[in-house]
Amino acid sequence: MKVDGQAYRSLWFDEASESVAFIDQNKLPHSFRIDHLQSLEDAAEAILHMGVRGAPLIGATAAFGMYLALRADPSPHSEEQAARTLLATRPTAVNLRWAIERLRERLRQTPGPERTAIALEEARQIAEDDVKTCEAIGDHGLTCLEKIWKEKSGKQEALRILTHCNAGWLATVDWGTALAPVYKAHRAGIPIQVWVDETRPRSQGAKLTAWELAAEGIAHKLIVDSASGHVMQRGLVDCCIVGSDRTSASGDVCNKIGTYPTALAARDNEIPFYVALPTSTIDWEIDDGLREIPIEERDANEVCEVSGITAAGKMETVRVPPLGTPAANYAFDVTPRHLVSGLITERGVFTANPTELSLLKKQLNRE
Ligand code: MRU
């Protein structure tokens, strides 16, 4: 996607510096900075402190982290240690494990001296595939949006989509998951209006989704998370689309905290609730999402503090509750499959149920 007219990806291998370049998402939206990963430790740190975030992007970063570890020490011991370090960074997004396993599978067939080159090749391929996958999600999602717009056009000015967190191109290598269909629809000439949930505590909606949509010239309005039910009751939303960090084999969807109440409100108001995800986000080892998906719990300070830019242009963090107020910071929740209208994947749109997903699994296993 473009930033000030120039095409960017959220992460790429920079030949000149022989390092992995990424857009530092902790600096957005007030400052656009490219930073570089030179080592496994840099990659783990960027994932842990969310300079890169979003399930598919975490996966691609981890793959490059494996390469950086092997560049320093190509031994099997270093490979094992690197995998452990990266897997310990963030527990919920399964793309992290998926990307590491994919890269290690490739390494299993590779003798000593070629391991580093193969790791780089595979990491680059994972990033490349992510771009194609997300674009395909956009195409399949566009079909869903076109259907909805067909019924609405002539009666209202724009197709009104609500999204939660940031599942745009910043959360992937390019295009995004939930926002890919939005970008495709915008390019296809469908007038779009996006309701952007702020997404406390880290404000990925306010900081990242709002920034992305503005850069693409897509009309949008920021709301506090607790307003999403209200705008749905008022008849101001035609469709919800969110991303996923891990989806169970039966179709339960784990995504950013606040997704579940949004899905409940959508169901109560008979509004389609779509989840857009690459098939690499499906955890085939897990059946019951609510019981089995590990939910990341982050530092309670994220709940107690807000950060932003002052009128003088300075980044500042301030505390909201009284000093010493205990807080809990659950980063994700699980939306049970019966609340999901459809899973938009690169393979097409699937009903969130075990039977449909087992057919998808068979399709994937045949390749
Ligand atoms: O904690 P984050 O910012 O990594 O959480 C991101 C999300 O919850 C996204 O919705 C999800 O990863 C899907 S991204 C395409």
Coordinates of C-alpha atoms and ligand atoms in Angstrom, one line a residue:
M1 CA 0.0 0.0 0.0
K2 CA 1.1 3.6 -0.3
V3 CA 2.4 6.1 2.2
D4 CA 2.6 9.6 0.7
G5 CA 2.4 8.2 -2.8
Q6 CA 5.2 5.7 -2.2
A7 CA 4.5 1.9 -2.2
Y8 CA 5.5 0.2 1.1
R9 CA 5.3 -3.2 2.7
S10 CA 5.2 -3.4 6.5
L11 CA 8.4 -5.6 6.4
W12 CA 11.0 -6.5 3.8
F13 CA 14.5 -7.7 3.4
D14 CA 16.8 -4.8 2.7
E15 CA 19.6 -5.9 0.4
A16 CA 21.7 -2.8 0.9
S17 CA 22.0 -3.2 4.7
E18 CA 21.5 -7.0 4.7
S19 CA 18.9 -6.5 7.4
V20 CA 15.2 -6.8 7.8
A21 CA 13.4 -3.4 7.5
F22 CA 10.1 -2.8 9.1
I23 CA 7.7 0.1 9.8
D24 CA 7.9 0.8 13.5
Q25 CA 4.2 0.6 14.5
N26 CA 4.9 1.9 18.0
K27 CA 5.7 5.3 16.4
L28 CA 2.6 5.5 14.2
P29 CA 0.5 7.5 13.5
H30 CA 2.5 10.6 14.6
S31 CA 5.8 9.5 13.1
F32 CA 6.6 7.2 10.2
R33 CA 9.9 5.4 10.9
I34 CA 11.7 2.5 9.3
D35 CA 13.8 0.4 11.7
H36 CA 16.0 -2.6 11.0
L37 CA 16.4 -6.1 12.5
Q38 CA 19.9 -7.3 12.6
S39 CA 19.7 -10.2 14.9
L40 CA 17.3 -12.8 16.4
E41 CA 17.2 -10.6 19.6
D42 CA 16.0 -7.6 17.5
A43 CA 13.3 -9.7 15.9
A44 CA 12.1 -11.1 19.2
E45 CA 12.1 -7.7 20.8
A46 CA 10.1 -6.1 17.9
I47 CA 7.4 -8.8 18.2
L48 CA 7.3 -8.7 22.0
H49 CA 7.1 -4.9 22.2
M50 CA 4.8 -4.7 19.2
G51 CA 7.0 -2.7 16.8
V52 CA 5.5 -5.3 14.5
R53 CA 2.1 -6.8 15.4
G54 CA -0.9 -8.5 13.8
A55 CA -0.9 -12.3 13.3
P56 CA 0.4 -12.7 9.8
L57 CA 3.1 -10.0 10.3
I58 CA 4.3 -11.7 13.5
G59 CA 4.7 -14.9 11.5
A60 CA 6.7 -13.3 8.8
T61 CA 8.9 -11.5 11.3
A62 CA 9.5 -14.7 13.2
A63 CA 10.6 -16.4 9.9
F64 CA 13.2 -13.6 9.3
G65 CA 14.2 -13.9 13.0
M66 CA 15.0 -17.6 12.3
Y67 CA 17.2 -16.5 9.4
L68 CA 19.0 -13.9 11.5
A69 CA 19.7 -16.5 14.1
L70 CA 21.2 -18.9 11.6
R71 CA 23.2 -16.2 10.0
A72 CA 25.0 -15.7 13.3
D73 CA 25.2 -19.5 14.0
P74 CA 23.9 -22.1 11.5
S75 CA 24.0 -25.0 13.9
P76 CA 20.9 -27.1 14.8
H77 CA 21.3 -26.0 18.4
S78 CA 21.0 -22.3 17.4
E79 CA 17.9 -23.2 15.3
E80 CA 16.3 -24.8 18.3
Q81 CA 17.1 -21.9 20.6
A82 CA 15.9 -19.4 18.1
A83 CA 12.5 -21.2 17.7
R84 CA 12.1 -21.3 21.5
T85 CA 13.0 -17.6 21.9
L86 CA 10.5 -16.5 19.2
L87 CA 7.7 -18.8 20.3
A88 CA 8.0 -17.3 23.8
T89 CA 7.3 -13.7 22.6
R90 CA 3.5 -13.7 22.0
P91 CA 1.3 -16.7 22.8
T92 CA -2.0 -16.2 20.9
A93 CA -1.3 -15.6 17.2
V94 CA -0.7 -19.1 15.8
N95 CA 0.9 -17.7 12.6
L96 CA 4.1 -17.4 14.7
R97 CA 4.3 -21.1 15.2
W98 CA 3.1 -21.8 11.7
A99 CA 5.9 -19.7 10.1
I100 CA 8.6 -21.2 12.3
E101 CA 7.5 -24.7 11.5
R102 CA 7.3 -24.0 7.8
L103 CA 10.8 -22.7 7.8
R104 CA 12.1 -25.5 9.9
E105 CA 10.5 -28.1 7.7
R106 CA 12.4 -26.6 4.8
L107 CA 15.6 -26.7 6.8
R108 CA 15.2 -30.4 7.7
Q109 CA 15.9 -31.3 4.1
T110 CA 19.0 -28.9 4.0
P111 CA 22.6 -29.8 4.7
G112 CA 24.9 -27.6 6.9
P113 CA 26.5 -24.9 4.7
E114 CA 23.3 -24.0 2.8
R115 CA 21.1 -23.6 5.8
T116 CA 21.4 -19.8 6.2
A117 CA 20.7 -19.1 2.5
I118 CA 17.7 -21.5 2.6
A119 CA 16.3 -19.8 5.7
L120 CA 16.5 -16.4 4.0
E121 CA 14.9 -17.8 0.9
E122 CA 12.0 -19.4 2.9
A123 CA 11.5 -16.2 5.0
R124 CA 11.2 -14.2 1.9
Q125 CA 8.8 -16.7 0.4
I126 CA 6.6 -16.6 3.5
A127 CA 6.4 -12.8 3.2
E128 CA 5.7 -13.0 -0.5
D129 CA 3.0 -15.6 0.0
D130 CA 1.4 -13.5 2.6
V131 CA 1.0 -10.7 0.1
K132 CA -0.7 -13.0 -2.4
T133 CA -2.8 -14.6 0.3
C134 CA -4.1 -11.3 1.6
E135 CA -4.9 -10.1 -1.9
A136 CA -6.9 -13.2 -2.5
I137 CA -8.8 -12.6 0.8
G138 CA -9.5 -9.2 -0.5
D139 CA -11.0 -10.6 -3.7
H140 CA -13.2 -13.1 -1.9
G141 CA -14.3 -10.5 0.6
L142 CA -15.1 -8.2 -2.2
T143 CA -17.7 -10.7 -3.5
C144 CA -19.4 -10.6 0.0
L145 CA -19.4 -6.8 0.0
E146 CA -20.7 -6.5 -3.5
K147 CA -23.7 -8.7 -2.5
I148 CA -24.5 -6.5 0.4
W149 CA -24.0 -3.3 -1.6
K150 CA -26.4 -4.6 -4.3
E151 CA -29.2 -4.5 -1.8
K152 CA -28.3 -1.2 -0.3
S153 CA -27.2 1.0 -3.2
G154 CA -29.7 3.6 -4.2
K155 CA -31.0 3.6 -0.6
Q156 CA -27.9 5.1 1.1
E157 CA -24.8 6.9 0.2
A158 CA -22.2 4.4 1.2
L159 CA -21.6 0.8 2.4
R160 CA -21.0 1.1 6.1
I161 CA -18.5 -1.4 7.5
L162 CA -17.4 -1.7 11.2
T163 CA -14.0 -3.1 12.1
H164 CA -12.1 -3.7 15.3
C165 CA -8.4 -3.4 16.0
N166 CA -6.1 -3.2 13.0
A167 CA -6.3 -6.0 10.5
G168 CA -5.1 -3.9 7.7
W169 CA -1.9 -4.0 5.7
L170 CA 0.2 -3.1 8.8
A171 CA -0.9 -6.3 10.4
T172 CA 0.3 -8.3 7.4
V173 CA 3.0 -7.8 4.9
D174 CA 0.6 -6.0 2.6
W175 CA -3.1 -5.6 1.9
G176 CA -4.3 -6.8 5.3
T177 CA -7.0 -9.3 6.1
A178 CA -10.2 -7.5 7.3
L179 CA -9.3 -4.4 5.4
A180 CA -8.2 -6.1 2.2
P181 CA -11.9 -6.5 1.0
V182 CA -12.4 -2.8 2.0
Y183 CA -9.5 -1.7 -0.2
K184 CA -10.7 -3.9 -3.0
A185 CA -14.3 -2.5 -2.7
H186 CA -13.0 1.1 -2.6
R187 CA -10.9 0.4 -5.8
A188 CA -14.0 -1.2 -7.4
G189 CA -15.9 2.1 -6.9
I190 CA -18.1 1.1 -4.1
P191 CA -18.5 4.1 -1.8
I192 CA -17.3 3.0 1.6
Q193 CA -17.6 4.4 5.2
V194 CA -15.7 2.6 7.9
W195 CA -16.6 2.7 11.6
V196 CA -13.2 2.3 13.4
D197 CA -13.4 0.8 16.9
E198 CA -10.7 2.6 18.9
T199 CA -9.6 -0.7 20.4
R200 CA -8.4 0.0 23.9
P201 CA -6.0 -0.5 25.6
R202 CA -3.4 -0.1 22.8
S203 CA -5.6 1.8 20.4
Q204 CA -4.7 -0.1 17.3
G205 CA -7.9 1.1 15.7
A206 CA -7.4 4.8 16.6
K207 CA -3.7 4.7 15.8
L208 CA -3.2 2.3 12.9
T209 CA -6.5 1.6 11.2
A210 CA -7.4 5.3 11.1
W211 CA -4.0 6.1 9.7
E212 CA -4.2 3.4 7.0
L213 CA -7.7 4.4 5.9
A214 CA -6.7 8.1 5.7
A215 CA -3.7 7.2 3.6
E216 CA -6.0 5.3 1.2
G217 CA -8.6 8.1 1.1
I218 CA -11.3 5.9 2.6
A219 CA -14.0 7.7 4.6
H220 CA -14.0 6.6 8.2
K221 CA -15.1 7.6 11.7
L222 CA -13.5 6.6 15.0
I223 CA -15.7 5.4 17.8
V224 CA -15.0 4.2 21.3
D225 CA -15.3 0.5 21.6
S226 CA -18.5 0.7 23.7
A227 CA -20.2 2.7 20.9
S228 CA -20.2 -0.2 18.4
G229 CA -23.5 -1.7 19.7
H230 CA -25.1 1.7 19.6
V231 CA -24.3 2.4 16.0
M232 CA -25.5 -1.0 15.1
Q233 CA -28.8 -0.5 16.9
R234 CA -29.2 2.8 15.1
G235 CA -29.0 1.0 11.7
L236 CA -25.7 2.6 10.8
V237 CA -23.8 -0.5 10.1
D238 CA -24.2 -2.9 7.1
C239 CA -21.5 -5.4 7.9
C240 CA -18.7 -6.1 10.4
I241 CA -15.3 -7.5 9.3
V242 CA -12.5 -8.3 11.7
G243 CA -9.3 -10.4 11.6
S244 CA -8.2 -13.3 13.7
D245 CA -5.2 -14.4 15.6
R246 CA -6.1 -18.0 15.9
T247 CA -9.2 -19.8 14.6
S248 CA -10.0 -23.3 15.9
A249 CA -10.6 -26.3 13.6
S250 CA -14.3 -26.0 14.5
G251 CA -14.5 -22.3 13.5
D252 CA -14.2 -20.4 16.9
V253 CA -12.4 -17.1 16.3
C254 CA -9.9 -15.6 18.7
N255 CA -9.2 -11.9 18.0
K256 CA -8.4 -8.7 19.7
I257 CA -10.2 -8.1 23.0
G258 CA -13.6 -6.6 22.3
T259 CA -14.3 -8.7 19.2
Y260 CA -16.8 -10.9 21.1
P261 CA -19.1 -8.1 22.3
T262 CA -19.0 -6.7 18.8
A263 CA -20.1 -10.0 17.4
L264 CA -22.9 -10.3 20.0
A265 CA -24.2 -6.8 19.1
A266 CA -24.0 -7.8 15.4
R267 CA -26.1 -10.9 16.0
D268 CA -28.6 -9.0 18.0
N269 CA -29.0 -6.5 15.2
E270 CA -28.9 -9.1 12.4
I271 CA -25.8 -7.6 10.9
P272 CA -23.4 -9.9 9.0
F273 CA -20.2 -10.5 11.0
Y274 CA -17.3 -11.7 8.8
V275 CA -13.9 -12.8 9.9
A276 CA -11.1 -12.5 7.3
L277 CA -8.0 -14.7 7.8
P278 CA -5.4 -16.6 6.0
T279 CA -5.7 -20.4 6.4
S280 CA -2.4 -20.2 8.3
T281 CA -4.4 -18.7 11.2
I282 CA -6.4 -21.9 11.6
D283 CA -5.0 -24.0 14.4
W284 CA -5.9 -27.5 13.3
E285 CA -4.8 -28.9 16.6
I286 CA -7.5 -27.0 18.5
D287 CA -11.2 -27.8 18.5
D288 CA -12.8 -25.7 21.3
G289 CA -11.5 -22.2 20.9
L290 CA -12.8 -21.0 24.2
R291 CA -11.1 -23.6 26.3
E292 CA -8.0 -24.2 24.3
I293 CA -6.7 -21.0 22.8
P294 CA -4.1 -19.4 25.0
I295 CA -5.0 -15.8 25.8
E296 CA -2.2 -13.3 26.1
E297 CA -2.2 -11.2 29.3
R298 CA -0.2 -8.1 28.9
D299 CA 1.2 -5.5 31.3
A300 CA -1.6 -3.9 33.4
N301 CA 0.0 -0.5 32.7
E302 CA -1.4 -0.6 29.2
V303 CA -4.9 -0.4 30.7
C304 CA -4.0 2.3 33.2
E305 CA -2.2 4.6 30.7
V306 CA -2.9 6.4 27.5
S307 CA -0.3 7.8 25.1
G308 CA -0.5 10.3 22.4
I309 CA 0.9 13.5 21.0
T310 CA 0.6 16.9 22.9
A311 CA -0.4 20.1 21.2
A312 CA 3.3 20.9 21.2
G313 CA 4.0 17.8 19.2
K314 CA 5.6 15.7 22.0
M315 CA 4.7 12.1 22.6
E316 CA 3.5 11.6 26.1
T317 CA 2.0 8.9 28.3
V318 CA -0.4 9.7 31.1
R319 CA -2.0 7.7 33.8
V320 CA -5.8 7.6 34.1
P321 CA -6.9 5.7 37.2
P322 CA -5.7 6.4 40.8
L323 CA -2.2 5.2 41.5
G324 CA -2.3 1.6 42.7
T325 CA -5.6 0.6 41.0
P326 CA -5.3 -3.0 40.1
A327 CA -6.0 -3.8 36.4
A328 CA -6.2 -6.9 34.2
N329 CA -5.1 -6.7 30.6
Y330 CA -6.6 -9.6 28.5
A331 CA -5.4 -9.0 25.0
F332 CA -7.7 -11.3 23.1
D333 CA -11.2 -12.9 23.3
V334 CA -12.9 -15.8 21.6
T335 CA -16.0 -15.4 19.5
P336 CA -17.9 -18.7 19.3
R337 CA -18.5 -19.9 15.7
H338 CA -22.3 -19.5 15.9
L339 CA -21.8 -15.7 15.9
V340 CA -19.7 -15.8 12.7
S341 CA -21.4 -15.3 9.3
G342 CA -18.5 -16.5 7.3
L343 CA -14.7 -17.0 7.3
I344 CA -13.2 -15.1 4.4
T345 CA -9.9 -17.0 3.4
E346 CA -7.6 -17.0 0.4
R347 CA -9.5 -20.2 -0.6
G348 CA -12.9 -18.7 -0.5
V349 CA -15.6 -18.0 2.1
F350 CA -16.3 -20.9 4.5
T351 CA -19.1 -21.4 7.1
A352 CA -17.5 -21.4 10.5
N353 CA -18.3 -25.0 11.4
P354 CA -16.2 -28.2 11.8
T355 CA -17.6 -29.9 8.7
E356 CA -16.8 -27.1 6.3
L357 CA -13.4 -26.6 7.8
S358 CA -12.5 -30.3 7.6
L359 CA -13.2 -30.0 3.8
L360 CA -10.9 -27.0 3.7
K361 CA -8.2 -29.0 5.6
K362 CA -8.5 -31.9 3.1
Q363 CA -8.1 -29.4 0.3
L364 CA -5.0 -27.9 1.9
N365 CA -3.5 -31.4 2.6
R366 CA -3.8 -32.5 -1.0
E367 CA -1.2 -29.9 -2.0
Ligands
MRU1 O1 -2.2 -7.4 19.6 P1 -2.2 -7.2 18.1 O2 -2.2 -5.8 17.6 O3 -1.1 -8.0 17.4 O4 -3.5 -7.8 17.6 C1 -3.9 -7.8 16.3 C2 -5.2 -8.4 16.0 O5 -6.0 -8.7 16.9 C3 -5.7 -8.5 14.6 O6 -7.0 -8.3 14.5 C4 -5.3 -9.9 14.1 O7 -3.9 -10.2 14.3 C5 -5.6 -10.1 12.7 S1 -4.5 -9.3 11.7 C6 -4.6 -9.4 10.2

